[in-house]
Short mmCIF file of C-alpha atoms in Angstrom, two decimals:
data_model
loop_
_atom_site.label_atom_id
_atom_site.label_comp_id
_atom_site.label_asym_id
_atom_site.label_seq_id
_atom_site.Cartn_x
_atom_site.Cartn_y
_atom_site.Cartn_z
CA MET F 939 93.77 106.78 63.48
CA THR F 940 96.06 109.30 65.14
CA SER F 941 98.74 109.26 67.75
CA ALA F 942 99.38 111.72 70.56
CA PRO F 943 101.60 111.96 73.66
CA VAL F 944 100.14 110.57 76.86
CA GLU F 945 100.63 114.01 78.45
CA ASP F 946 101.51 117.45 77.10
CA GLY F 947 104.80 118.89 78.27
CA LEU F 948 106.48 115.52 78.70
CA PHE F 949 108.59 115.48 75.53
CA THR F 950 108.91 117.58 72.40
CA TRP F 951 106.45 116.24 69.81
CA PRO F 952 106.09 115.91 66.93
CA SER F 953 109.81 115.92 66.34
CA GLU F 954 112.45 114.17 64.27
CA SER F 955 114.67 114.22 67.31
CA PRO F 956 112.42 114.35 70.40
CA GLN F 957 113.73 115.44 73.81
CA LEU F 958 112.36 115.05 77.32
CA ILE F 959 111.23 118.31 78.91
CA GLY F 960 112.60 118.84 82.41
CA SER F 961 113.10 121.76 84.72
CA LYS F 962 116.11 123.24 86.50
CA CYS F 963 116.16 125.07 89.80
CA GLY F 964 117.75 128.52 89.63
CA ASP F 965 118.69 128.34 93.32
CA CYS F 966 120.05 124.87 94.09
CA GLY F 967 120.66 123.73 90.51
CA VAL F 968 118.79 120.42 90.74
CA THR F 969 117.22 119.09 87.55
CA THR F 970 113.85 117.35 87.62
CA PHE F 971 111.90 115.23 85.21
CA PRO F 972 109.02 115.63 84.56
CA ARG F 973 109.14 119.43 84.87
CA GLN F 974 107.89 120.90 88.13
CA ALA F 975 106.78 124.39 89.14
CA GLY F 976 108.49 124.19 92.53
CA CYS F 977 111.84 122.66 93.44
CA PRO F 978 111.36 119.28 95.19
CA ARG F 979 114.82 119.60 96.77
CA CYS F 980 115.01 123.17 98.14
CA THR F 981 111.38 124.37 97.68
CA SER F 982 112.46 127.33 95.50
CA GLU F 983 110.05 128.52 92.84
CA ALA F 984 112.83 129.64 90.50
CA MET F 985 112.29 126.74 88.12
CA SER F 986 112.92 127.06 84.41
CA GLU F 987 112.12 124.61 81.66
CA ILE F 988 115.02 122.81 79.96
CA LEU F 989 115.30 120.22 77.20
CA LEU F 990 117.19 117.16 78.40
CA PRO F 991 119.93 115.28 76.52
CA ARG F 992 118.67 112.43 74.35
CA ARG F 993 121.42 110.06 75.45
CA GLY F 994 122.51 108.83 78.84
CA THR F 995 123.75 105.75 80.65
CA LEU F 996 121.77 102.95 82.28
CA TRP F 997 122.13 103.62 86.04
CA THR F 998 120.23 100.54 87.17
CA PHE F 999 117.34 98.41 85.99
CA THR F 1000 114.87 95.72 86.94
CA THR F 1001 112.03 93.82 85.30
CA GLN F 1002 108.29 93.78 85.83
CA GLU F 1003 107.21 90.15 85.50
CA PHE F 1004 103.48 90.43 86.25
CA LEU F 1005 100.66 92.75 85.12
CA PRO F 1006 100.61 95.64 87.61
CA LYS F 1007 97.27 96.48 89.18
CA ASN F 1008 95.09 98.96 87.33
CA PRO F 1009 94.80 101.56 88.82
CA PRO F 1010 97.47 102.82 89.37
CA TYR F 1011 98.84 101.13 86.21
CA ALA F 1012 97.30 102.76 83.15
CA GLY F 1013 98.00 100.06 80.54
CA THR F 1014 94.99 98.33 78.99
CA GLU F 1015 96.35 94.84 78.25
CA THR F 1016 94.95 91.74 79.97
CA ALA F 1017 97.01 89.38 82.12
CA GLU F 1018 97.07 86.96 79.16
CA GLN F 1019 98.36 89.64 76.79
CA PHE F 1020 100.89 91.04 79.24
CA GLN F 1021 104.55 90.82 78.25
CA PRO F 1022 107.15 91.33 81.01
CA PHE F 1023 109.11 94.52 80.46
CA ALA F 1024 112.28 96.11 81.79
CA LEU F 1025 112.47 99.48 83.45
CA GLY F 1026 115.02 101.44 85.36
CA TYR F 1027 116.88 104.70 85.70
CA VAL F 1028 118.78 106.34 82.87
CA GLU F 1029 121.27 108.94 84.07
CA LEU F 1030 121.39 111.91 81.72
CA PRO F 1031 124.91 113.32 82.00
CA GLY F 1032 125.09 116.15 84.50
CA GLU F 1033 121.31 116.40 84.79
CA VAL F 1034 118.98 113.85 86.33
CA LYS F 1035 118.17 110.17 86.68
CA VAL F 1036 115.01 109.48 84.69
CA GLU F 1037 112.68 106.68 85.77
CA THR F 1038 111.76 105.02 82.49
CA ARG F 1039 110.62 102.02 80.58
CA LEU F 1040 113.28 100.24 78.52
CA THR F 1041 112.54 98.85 75.07
CA GLU F 1042 114.81 95.85 75.65
CA SER F 1043 112.99 93.45 77.97
CA ASP F 1044 115.65 90.76 78.19
CA PRO F 1045 117.80 91.56 81.27
CA ALA F 1046 120.67 89.52 79.80
CA LYS F 1047 120.98 92.15 77.08
CA LEU F 1048 121.11 95.06 79.56
CA SER F 1049 124.04 96.12 81.71
CA ILE F 1050 124.62 98.96 84.14
CA GLY F 1051 126.54 101.79 82.48
CA MET F 1052 125.50 101.03 78.90
CA GLU F 1053 124.64 103.91 76.54
CA MET F 1054 120.93 104.51 76.11
CA GLU F 1055 118.94 106.73 73.77
CA LEU F 1056 115.44 108.22 73.98
CA VAL F 1057 112.67 106.81 71.79
CA ILE F 1058 108.96 107.55 71.65
CA VAL F 1059 106.81 104.42 71.68
CA PRO F 1060 103.09 103.53 71.69
CA PHE F 1061 101.99 102.82 75.27
CA ARG F 1062 98.36 101.85 74.76
CA ARG F 1063 95.50 102.29 72.29
CA THR F 1064 92.31 104.22 73.04
CA PRO F 1065 88.88 102.66 72.34
CA ASP F 1066 88.83 104.78 69.15
CA GLY F 1067 91.99 103.08 67.94
CA ASP F 1068 94.33 106.01 68.56
CA ASP F 1069 97.85 105.32 69.77
CA VAL F 1070 98.90 106.94 73.05
CA LEU F 1071 102.63 107.68 72.99
CA THR F 1072 105.10 107.68 75.84
CA PHE F 1073 108.86 107.81 76.23
CA ALA F 1074 111.29 104.94 76.68
CA PHE F 1075 115.01 104.34 76.32
CA GLU F 1076 116.68 101.81 74.02
CA PRO F 1077 120.28 100.61 73.91
CA ALA F 1078 122.12 103.15 71.76
CA SER F 1079 123.45 101.90 68.46
CA MET G 46 117.15 118.22 117.31
CA ALA G 47 115.81 117.20 120.69
CA SER G 48 114.37 113.72 121.10
CA HIS G 49 114.11 113.04 124.80
CA GLY G 50 112.13 109.81 124.62
CA ILE G 51 110.05 108.38 127.46
CA ARG G 52 112.37 105.60 128.59
CA ASP G 53 110.72 103.40 131.24
CA ARG G 54 107.86 105.82 131.82
CA VAL G 55 105.22 103.45 130.39
CA ALA G 56 104.80 99.68 130.18
CA ILE G 57 102.87 97.13 128.14
CA VAL G 58 100.69 94.98 130.40
CA GLY G 59 98.55 93.06 127.95
CA MET G 60 98.61 92.04 124.28
CA GLY G 61 96.55 90.14 121.75
CA CYS G 62 97.13 89.01 118.17
CA THR G 63 94.83 87.15 115.79
CA LYS G 64 95.90 84.47 113.41
CA PHE G 65 97.01 86.19 110.20
CA GLY G 66 95.96 84.88 106.80
CA GLU G 67 93.19 84.91 104.26
CA ARG G 68 90.51 85.34 106.89
CA TRP G 69 87.42 84.87 104.74
CA ASP G 70 85.70 83.87 108.01
CA LYS G 71 86.35 87.19 109.78
CA SER G 72 85.34 90.78 109.06
CA THR G 73 87.35 93.83 110.12
CA ASP G 74 85.00 94.10 113.12
CA ASP G 75 85.59 90.44 114.05
CA LEU G 76 89.37 90.85 113.86
CA LEU G 77 89.22 93.96 116.07
CA VAL G 78 87.04 92.21 118.65
CA ASP G 79 89.33 89.17 118.71
CA SER G 80 92.64 91.03 119.16
CA THR G 81 91.31 93.51 121.73
CA GLN G 82 89.55 90.81 123.77
CA GLU G 83 92.73 88.75 123.95
CA ALA G 84 94.69 91.82 125.06
CA LEU G 85 92.11 92.68 127.72
CA GLN G 86 92.08 89.13 129.07
CA SER G 87 95.85 89.01 129.29
CA ALA G 88 95.79 92.15 131.49
CA ASN G 89 92.66 91.12 133.42
CA LEU G 90 90.89 94.26 132.27
CA ASP G 91 87.42 95.07 131.02
CA VAL G 92 87.10 97.32 127.98
CA LYS G 93 85.37 99.90 130.22
CA GLU G 94 88.68 100.34 132.06
CA ILE G 95 90.51 101.59 128.94
CA ASP G 96 90.57 105.36 128.93
CA ALA G 97 91.61 106.04 125.33
CA PHE G 98 92.35 104.20 122.09
CA TRP G 99 94.64 104.59 119.09
CA LEU G 100 93.65 102.60 116.00
CA GLY G 101 96.10 102.02 113.17
CA THR G 102 94.68 101.11 109.77
CA MET G 103 95.65 102.16 106.28
CA GLY G 104 92.52 101.24 104.39
CA SER G 105 90.11 99.24 106.54
CA GLY G 106 88.05 102.13 107.86
CA LEU G 107 88.13 105.84 108.52
CA SER G 108 87.78 107.60 111.89
CA GLY G 109 87.63 106.29 115.44
CA LEU G 110 84.21 104.86 114.70
CA THR G 111 85.98 101.95 113.01
CA LEU G 112 86.90 100.78 116.52
CA SER G 113 84.22 102.31 118.74
CA ARG G 114 81.35 100.68 116.85
CA PRO G 115 82.44 97.01 117.07
CA LEU G 116 83.70 97.42 120.68
CA LYS G 117 80.60 99.42 121.67
CA LEU G 118 82.79 101.93 123.45
CA ASP G 119 81.14 104.19 126.00
CA TYR G 120 81.89 107.57 124.39
CA ARG G 121 85.68 107.18 124.63
CA PRO G 122 88.38 108.99 122.65
CA VAL G 123 89.61 107.00 119.64
CA SER G 124 92.24 108.33 117.24
CA ARG G 125 92.69 106.68 113.87
CA ASN G 126 96.29 106.68 112.56
CA GLU G 127 97.81 106.10 109.15
CA ASN G 128 101.53 106.13 108.41
CA PHE G 129 102.11 103.62 105.59
CA CYS G 130 103.66 100.35 106.78
CA ALA G 131 104.43 101.91 110.19
CA THR G 132 100.71 102.56 110.78
CA GLY G 133 100.28 100.14 113.70
CA SER G 134 103.57 101.19 115.25
CA ASP G 135 102.58 104.85 115.08
CA ALA G 136 99.30 104.04 116.87
CA PHE G 137 101.37 102.36 119.59
CA ARG G 138 103.76 105.30 119.76
CA ASN G 139 100.95 107.80 120.26
CA ALA G 140 99.19 105.68 122.87
CA CYS G 141 102.46 105.51 124.84
CA TYR G 142 102.87 109.29 124.73
CA ALA G 143 99.27 109.78 125.90
CA VAL G 144 99.93 107.71 129.02
CA ALA G 145 103.37 109.24 129.62
CA SER G 146 101.84 112.71 129.47
CA GLY G 147 99.49 111.87 132.34
CA ALA G 148 96.40 112.49 130.23
CA TYR G 149 95.20 108.90 130.65
CA ASP G 150 95.91 105.99 133.00
CA VAL G 151 95.26 103.14 130.57
CA ALA G 152 95.48 103.31 126.77
CA MET G 153 95.11 100.74 124.04
CA ALA G 154 96.84 100.64 120.67
CA VAL G 155 95.15 98.48 118.04
CA GLY G 156 96.16 97.70 114.48
CA VAL G 157 93.98 96.06 111.85
CA GLU G 158 93.90 95.49 108.12
CA LYS G 159 91.51 93.53 105.95
CA LEU G 160 93.16 93.09 102.55
CA LYS G 161 91.06 90.14 101.45
CA ASP G 162 87.32 90.46 100.77
CA THR G 163 87.88 93.93 99.37
CA PRO G 164 87.60 94.98 95.73
CA TYR G 165 91.27 95.82 95.77
CA SER G 166 92.99 92.79 97.14
CA GLY G 167 96.56 93.78 97.81
CA LEU G 168 98.98 96.24 99.28
CA ALA G 169 98.96 98.78 96.46
CA VAL G 170 96.47 101.57 96.85
CA ALA G 171 94.64 103.37 94.09
CA GLY G 172 96.06 106.82 94.71
CA ALA G 173 95.92 109.84 92.47
CA ALA G 174 95.06 108.97 88.88
CA ASN G 175 98.13 107.87 86.96
CA ASP G 176 98.14 109.49 83.55
CA GLY G 177 100.83 107.14 82.27
CA THR G 178 103.67 109.62 82.63
CA GLN G 179 105.29 107.44 85.28
CA PRO G 180 106.36 103.88 84.46
CA ALA G 181 104.93 101.07 86.54
CA LEU G 182 107.62 100.58 89.15
CA SER G 183 105.74 98.22 91.45
CA ALA G 184 106.92 97.79 95.06
CA PRO G 185 108.80 94.55 94.28
CA ALA G 186 110.46 96.21 91.28
CA MET G 187 111.53 99.17 93.40
CA PHE G 188 112.98 97.01 96.18
CA SER G 189 114.61 94.68 93.63
CA LEU G 190 116.92 97.60 92.80
CA LEU G 191 118.67 97.05 96.14
CA VAL G 192 120.13 93.80 94.82
CA PRO G 193 122.44 94.89 91.96
CA ALA G 194 123.39 98.02 93.93
CA TYR G 195 124.52 95.99 96.95
CA GLN G 196 126.32 93.44 94.76
CA LYS G 197 128.24 96.11 92.91
CA LYS G 198 129.20 98.15 95.97
CA TYR G 199 130.48 95.20 97.99
CA GLY G 200 131.71 92.85 95.26
CA VAL G 201 129.09 90.16 95.85
CA THR G 202 128.41 87.82 92.93
CA GLU G 203 124.93 87.05 91.63
CA GLU G 204 125.27 83.47 92.88
CA GLN G 205 126.34 84.60 96.35
CA MET G 206 123.47 87.09 96.49
CA ARG G 207 120.96 84.42 95.50
CA GLU G 208 122.23 82.27 98.37
CA VAL G 209 121.87 85.20 100.81
CA LEU G 210 118.32 86.11 99.75
CA THR G 211 117.30 82.45 99.79
CA ARG G 212 118.77 82.06 103.26
CA ILE G 213 116.65 85.00 104.55
CA ALA G 214 113.43 83.59 103.09
CA TRP G 215 114.29 80.09 104.28
CA LYS G 216 115.00 81.32 107.84
CA ASN G 217 111.80 83.34 108.12
CA HIS G 218 109.63 80.53 106.76
CA ALA G 219 111.33 78.04 109.10
CA ASN G 220 110.48 80.35 112.03
CA GLY G 221 106.91 80.88 110.78
CA ALA G 222 106.41 77.12 110.53
CA ARG G 223 106.67 77.08 114.33
CA ASN G 224 104.11 79.84 114.81
CA PRO G 225 100.40 78.96 115.00
CA ARG G 226 99.39 82.57 114.23
CA ALA G 227 101.35 82.83 110.96
CA GLN G 228 99.74 82.89 107.51
CA PHE G 229 102.25 80.44 106.02
CA ARG G 230 103.18 77.57 108.29
CA ALA G 231 105.37 75.43 106.08
CA ALA G 232 109.15 75.36 106.04
CA VAL G 233 110.26 75.92 102.43
CA PRO G 234 113.28 74.07 100.98
CA LYS G 235 116.06 76.31 99.69
CA GLU G 236 115.83 74.70 96.24
CA THR G 237 112.17 75.79 96.01
CA ILE G 238 113.05 79.37 96.97
CA ASP G 239 115.95 79.44 94.50
CA CYS G 240 113.73 78.82 91.49
CA SER G 241 110.42 80.41 92.50
CA PRO G 242 108.44 82.21 89.74
CA PRO G 243 109.93 85.62 88.87
CA ILE G 244 108.23 88.76 90.17
CA ALA G 245 110.63 91.64 89.50
CA GLY G 246 114.31 91.66 88.57
CA PRO G 247 116.09 88.98 90.61
CA LEU G 248 113.17 88.62 93.04
CA GLY G 249 110.93 85.56 92.92
CA VAL G 250 107.66 84.86 94.73
CA PHE G 251 109.53 83.64 97.82
CA ASP G 252 111.47 86.91 98.05
CA CYS G 253 108.20 88.78 98.67
CA SER G 254 105.90 88.96 101.68
CA GLY G 255 102.32 87.80 101.31
CA VAL G 256 98.94 89.50 101.45
CA SER G 257 96.83 88.75 104.51
CA ASP G 258 94.30 89.95 107.08
CA GLY G 259 95.02 90.37 110.77
CA SER G 260 94.84 92.45 113.92
CA ALA G 261 96.92 92.95 117.07
CA ALA G 262 96.52 95.09 120.19
CA ALA G 263 98.52 96.32 123.19
CA ILE G 264 97.51 97.86 126.53
CA ILE G 265 99.76 100.57 127.95
CA VAL G 266 99.89 101.94 131.53
CA ARG G 267 102.32 104.04 133.57
CA ALA G 268 105.37 101.98 134.51
CA GLU G 269 104.74 102.38 138.23
CA ASP G 270 101.25 100.91 137.81
CA ALA G 271 102.34 97.95 135.67
CA HIS G 272 102.47 95.35 138.44
CA ARG G 273 98.81 95.93 139.23
CA TYR G 274 98.04 94.21 135.94
CA THR G 275 100.80 91.66 135.35
CA ASP G 276 103.84 90.16 137.05
CA ASN G 277 105.94 90.59 133.95
CA PRO G 278 105.34 93.79 132.02
CA LEU G 279 107.40 95.07 129.11
CA TYR G 280 108.88 98.51 129.65
CA VAL G 281 109.00 100.89 126.69
CA LYS G 282 112.63 101.97 126.23
CA ALA G 283 112.50 103.90 122.98
CA LEU G 284 110.07 105.07 120.29
CA ALA G 285 111.66 106.63 117.24
CA PHE G 286 109.93 107.73 114.07
CA VAL G 287 111.32 109.45 110.98
CA ALA G 288 109.70 110.64 107.74
CA GLY G 289 112.39 111.30 105.14
CA PRO G 290 112.51 114.38 102.90
CA GLY G 291 111.88 112.20 99.85
CA GLY G 292 115.09 113.12 98.05
CA GLY G 293 115.16 109.77 96.32
CA THR G 294 117.07 109.84 93.11
CA LEU G 295 117.16 113.64 92.92
CA GLY G 296 120.58 113.79 94.53
CA GLN G 297 123.79 111.95 93.82
CA ASP G 298 124.15 110.58 97.37
CA TYR G 299 121.51 107.86 97.28
CA ASP G 300 122.77 104.52 96.01
CA PHE G 301 120.09 101.94 96.97
CA THR G 302 122.31 100.12 99.52
CA THR G 303 120.79 101.81 102.60
CA PHE G 304 117.69 103.54 103.89
CA HIS G 305 118.74 106.88 105.40
CA GLU G 306 115.44 107.02 107.31
CA VAL G 307 116.18 103.71 109.05
CA VAL G 308 119.68 104.80 110.05
CA ARG G 309 118.33 108.02 111.57
CA SER G 310 115.44 106.38 113.43
CA ALA G 311 117.73 103.67 114.81
CA GLU G 312 120.23 106.26 116.05
CA ASP G 313 117.42 108.10 117.81
CA ALA G 314 116.09 104.90 119.40
CA TYR G 315 119.53 103.81 120.65
CA GLN G 316 120.15 107.24 122.12
CA GLN G 317 116.76 107.21 123.89
CA ALA G 318 117.37 103.76 125.35
CA GLY G 319 121.06 104.21 126.12
CA VAL G 320 122.04 101.39 123.76
CA THR G 321 125.64 101.65 122.59
CA ASP G 322 126.15 98.19 121.06
CA PRO G 323 122.92 97.09 119.36
CA ARG G 324 124.41 93.87 118.03
CA GLY G 325 125.55 92.85 121.52
CA GLN G 326 122.77 94.28 123.66
CA ILE G 327 119.57 93.35 121.83
CA ALA G 328 118.05 89.90 122.41
CA MET G 329 115.86 89.74 119.29
CA ALA G 330 114.54 92.00 116.55
CA GLU G 331 111.40 92.02 114.45
CA VAL G 332 112.25 93.93 111.26
CA HIS G 333 110.39 94.90 108.10
CA ASP G 334 111.21 92.04 105.70
CA CYS G 335 108.80 93.17 102.96
CA PHE G 336 111.30 91.72 100.46
CA THR G 337 114.39 89.62 101.20
CA PRO G 338 116.92 92.31 100.12
CA THR G 339 115.19 94.74 102.50
CA GLU G 340 116.08 92.54 105.47
CA LEU G 341 119.68 92.29 104.25
CA VAL G 342 120.10 96.07 104.06
CA LEU G 343 118.30 96.58 107.39
CA MET G 344 120.91 94.47 109.20
CA GLU G 345 123.48 97.16 108.33
CA ASP G 346 121.19 100.18 108.78
CA LEU G 347 120.16 98.99 112.26
CA GLY G 348 123.78 98.43 113.28
CA PHE G 349 123.55 94.63 113.44
CA ALA G 350 126.47 94.29 111.00
CA GLU G 351 129.26 96.48 109.65
CA ARG G 352 128.66 97.98 106.19
CA GLY G 353 129.23 95.42 103.47
CA THR G 354 129.27 92.44 105.84
CA ALA G 355 125.61 91.62 106.53
CA TRP G 356 125.53 89.18 103.61
CA LYS G 357 128.24 87.10 105.28
CA GLU G 358 126.48 87.26 108.65
CA VAL G 359 123.25 86.04 107.02
CA LEU G 360 125.08 83.05 105.55
CA ALA G 361 126.81 82.38 108.88
CA GLY G 362 123.43 82.10 110.60
CA THR G 363 123.86 85.13 112.89
CA TYR G 364 120.17 86.04 112.54
CA ASP G 365 118.77 82.50 112.77
CA LEU G 366 116.56 81.46 115.70
CA GLU G 367 119.65 79.93 117.34
CA GLY G 368 122.02 82.68 116.17
CA ASP G 369 123.67 85.53 118.08
CA LEU G 370 120.84 87.94 117.26
CA PRO G 371 117.62 86.25 116.14
CA VAL G 372 115.78 88.37 113.55
CA ASN G 373 112.10 87.81 112.83
CA PRO G 374 111.79 84.83 115.18
CA ASP G 375 108.01 84.83 114.62
CA GLY G 376 108.45 84.34 110.85
CA GLY G 377 108.30 88.01 109.84
CA LEU G 378 106.28 89.52 107.04
CA LYS G 379 107.41 86.51 104.97
CA SER G 380 105.29 84.17 107.11
CA PHE G 381 102.61 86.60 108.33
CA GLY G 382 101.90 88.60 105.20
CA HIS G 383 101.50 92.31 105.69
CA PRO G 384 98.11 93.60 106.81
CA ILE G 385 99.54 97.10 107.02
CA GLY G 386 97.90 98.51 110.14
CA ALA G 387 98.43 95.29 112.11
CA SER G 388 102.07 94.47 111.30
CA GLY G 389 103.82 96.79 113.78
CA LEU G 390 101.77 95.50 116.70
CA ARG G 391 102.20 91.90 115.49
CA MET G 392 105.96 92.46 115.75
CA LEU G 393 105.52 93.86 119.26
CA PHE G 394 103.48 90.76 120.16
CA GLU G 395 106.49 88.58 119.36
CA CYS G 396 108.64 90.70 121.72
CA TRP G 397 105.89 90.23 124.31
CA LEU G 398 106.09 86.44 123.93
CA GLN G 399 109.86 86.02 123.50
CA LEU G 400 111.06 88.37 126.24
CA ARG G 401 108.57 86.87 128.71
CA GLY G 402 109.49 83.27 127.85
CA GLN G 403 106.16 82.38 126.23
CA ALA G 404 107.22 81.66 122.65
CA GLU G 405 107.03 77.89 123.12
CA ASP G 406 108.92 75.89 120.50
CA ARG G 407 110.47 78.94 118.89
CA GLN G 408 111.59 80.41 122.24
CA ILE G 409 115.04 81.99 121.91
CA LYS G 410 117.63 81.27 124.57
CA THR G 411 119.22 84.46 125.82
CA SER G 412 120.08 86.38 128.96
CA LYS G 413 119.52 89.71 127.19
CA THR G 414 116.35 91.65 127.96
CA LEU G 415 115.79 94.01 125.01
CA GLY G 416 113.61 93.49 121.95
CA MET G 417 113.22 95.66 118.84
CA THR G 418 110.42 96.27 116.38
CA HIS G 419 111.06 98.05 113.10
CA ASN G 420 108.88 99.17 110.19
CA LEU G 421 109.74 100.81 106.92
CA GLY G 422 106.94 102.37 104.85
CA GLY G 423 107.34 103.71 101.34
CA LEU G 424 110.12 103.05 98.86
CA PRO G 425 113.92 103.18 98.78
CA GLY G 426 114.76 106.88 98.66
CA GLU G 427 111.54 108.14 100.18
CA CYS G 428 110.13 106.36 103.18
CA VAL G 429 109.10 106.50 106.82
CA SER G 430 110.84 104.38 109.45
CA PHE G 431 109.91 103.38 112.99
CA VAL G 432 112.09 101.73 115.64
CA SER G 433 110.96 100.73 119.11
CA LEU G 434 112.89 99.10 121.91
CA VAL G 435 111.12 97.31 124.75
CA GLY G 436 112.55 95.36 127.67
CA THR G 437 111.70 93.34 130.75
CA GLU G 438 113.89 95.32 133.19
CA PRO G 439 113.31 98.94 134.22
CA SER G 440 116.47 101.03 134.31
CA ALA G 441 118.35 101.03 137.59
#
């Protein structure tokens, strides 16, 4: 049984202290996540890869209370197994708002502006029993 | 940017609209035949007299054949449009331009969507494969983000916001209860809406529009020819359409309390029609209430309320059937569901009924002559927006 990121180039892995991999536009300065070859704001191709800060603040959040349709949802749980989860935007200081899952699914324990930290979590399991890893943010200790 | 518009150059002389709902009894072809036949009858026209067709559908068929086959058209031009939730409205817009250009005398715009009886029964589409790198922000989750953003910006409490959203759902269902073509025809008590099963964030089932099948159609001619077909045509005053650059959360200027695309399309429409005071000049508006907070934000984006005040206007009943500016008098997406290609023309059908005094027991009482339809397609931060204005009086 092994574990591997859901997609290469998404976050540094394996790592004791993983970071999301973004890109920065050399012309207009916008930061994107995930990384992109062309700038989605000014169309420049002067994009360079950057490692993003591990901590940020919760910009806003919501909850997903029902199993999303598959596709486009890539999870493999059934409606009976589904557990509502929280998701939102984490603003990485001076960089970008990252659309992300949150590890804390109780909205009462989340508040806009709280400190959040990157974690790597299992997202689903392949038929061979391998864990597929993705990124999420948890309330920072 | 030049947007000259075609104010009063074309008119609507006939319309049709099916009952919306889970139409297990009707195929896409059946729905198209029903809506187009009703439109033809209302203009006393035979299908052979229609010169060209624009068909709006997002997923219920590709190419003009989707319409030409069931209507057995005699080798006529049919364009098939797609533009997210503004699909039907964009078909209407293009049909109007075709007549205004002089290319055709009589054009028909048709919208249809069959969301039931398909393997994928809902609004979401299976687009490019999702490799799991994006979290599952469903449409209700995305629009739910409007709620805390609006509360924070304007100092509205959670309890006040719940009352506002409930009021919007309650109003639209009360209107839909009076409409025989609506999917949901029951008034819903506020207490039921308040505690409906959670869908995403603060949104419950009753904050979301339904999933349904339906079709609607309009016949368009040159304004000077309109009285050959009907004694009371609707003149097209403005057609505005905007596709945003999709900046979304990339910049620091987007805060989830507005849709820039809606603001821009409304400005264009008002300029085309010479409207300077939308709140005072418009008799009724059909707007894109996909989720209750969407309707709240639209009231400000469309200029029906000052920024930060729409929530008070909602509670004061401004947009009720008997209010100053009735919004979604037919019941809206809340009561009709959202068969994507059909919705824009369904909204236009309500203008057709209301402005011509044919809306029966939901008829608004007004001396104003302008109606609006509005669609928003996509998500907060990256969407398309359509605004039309139609009216019973040609300009002096």
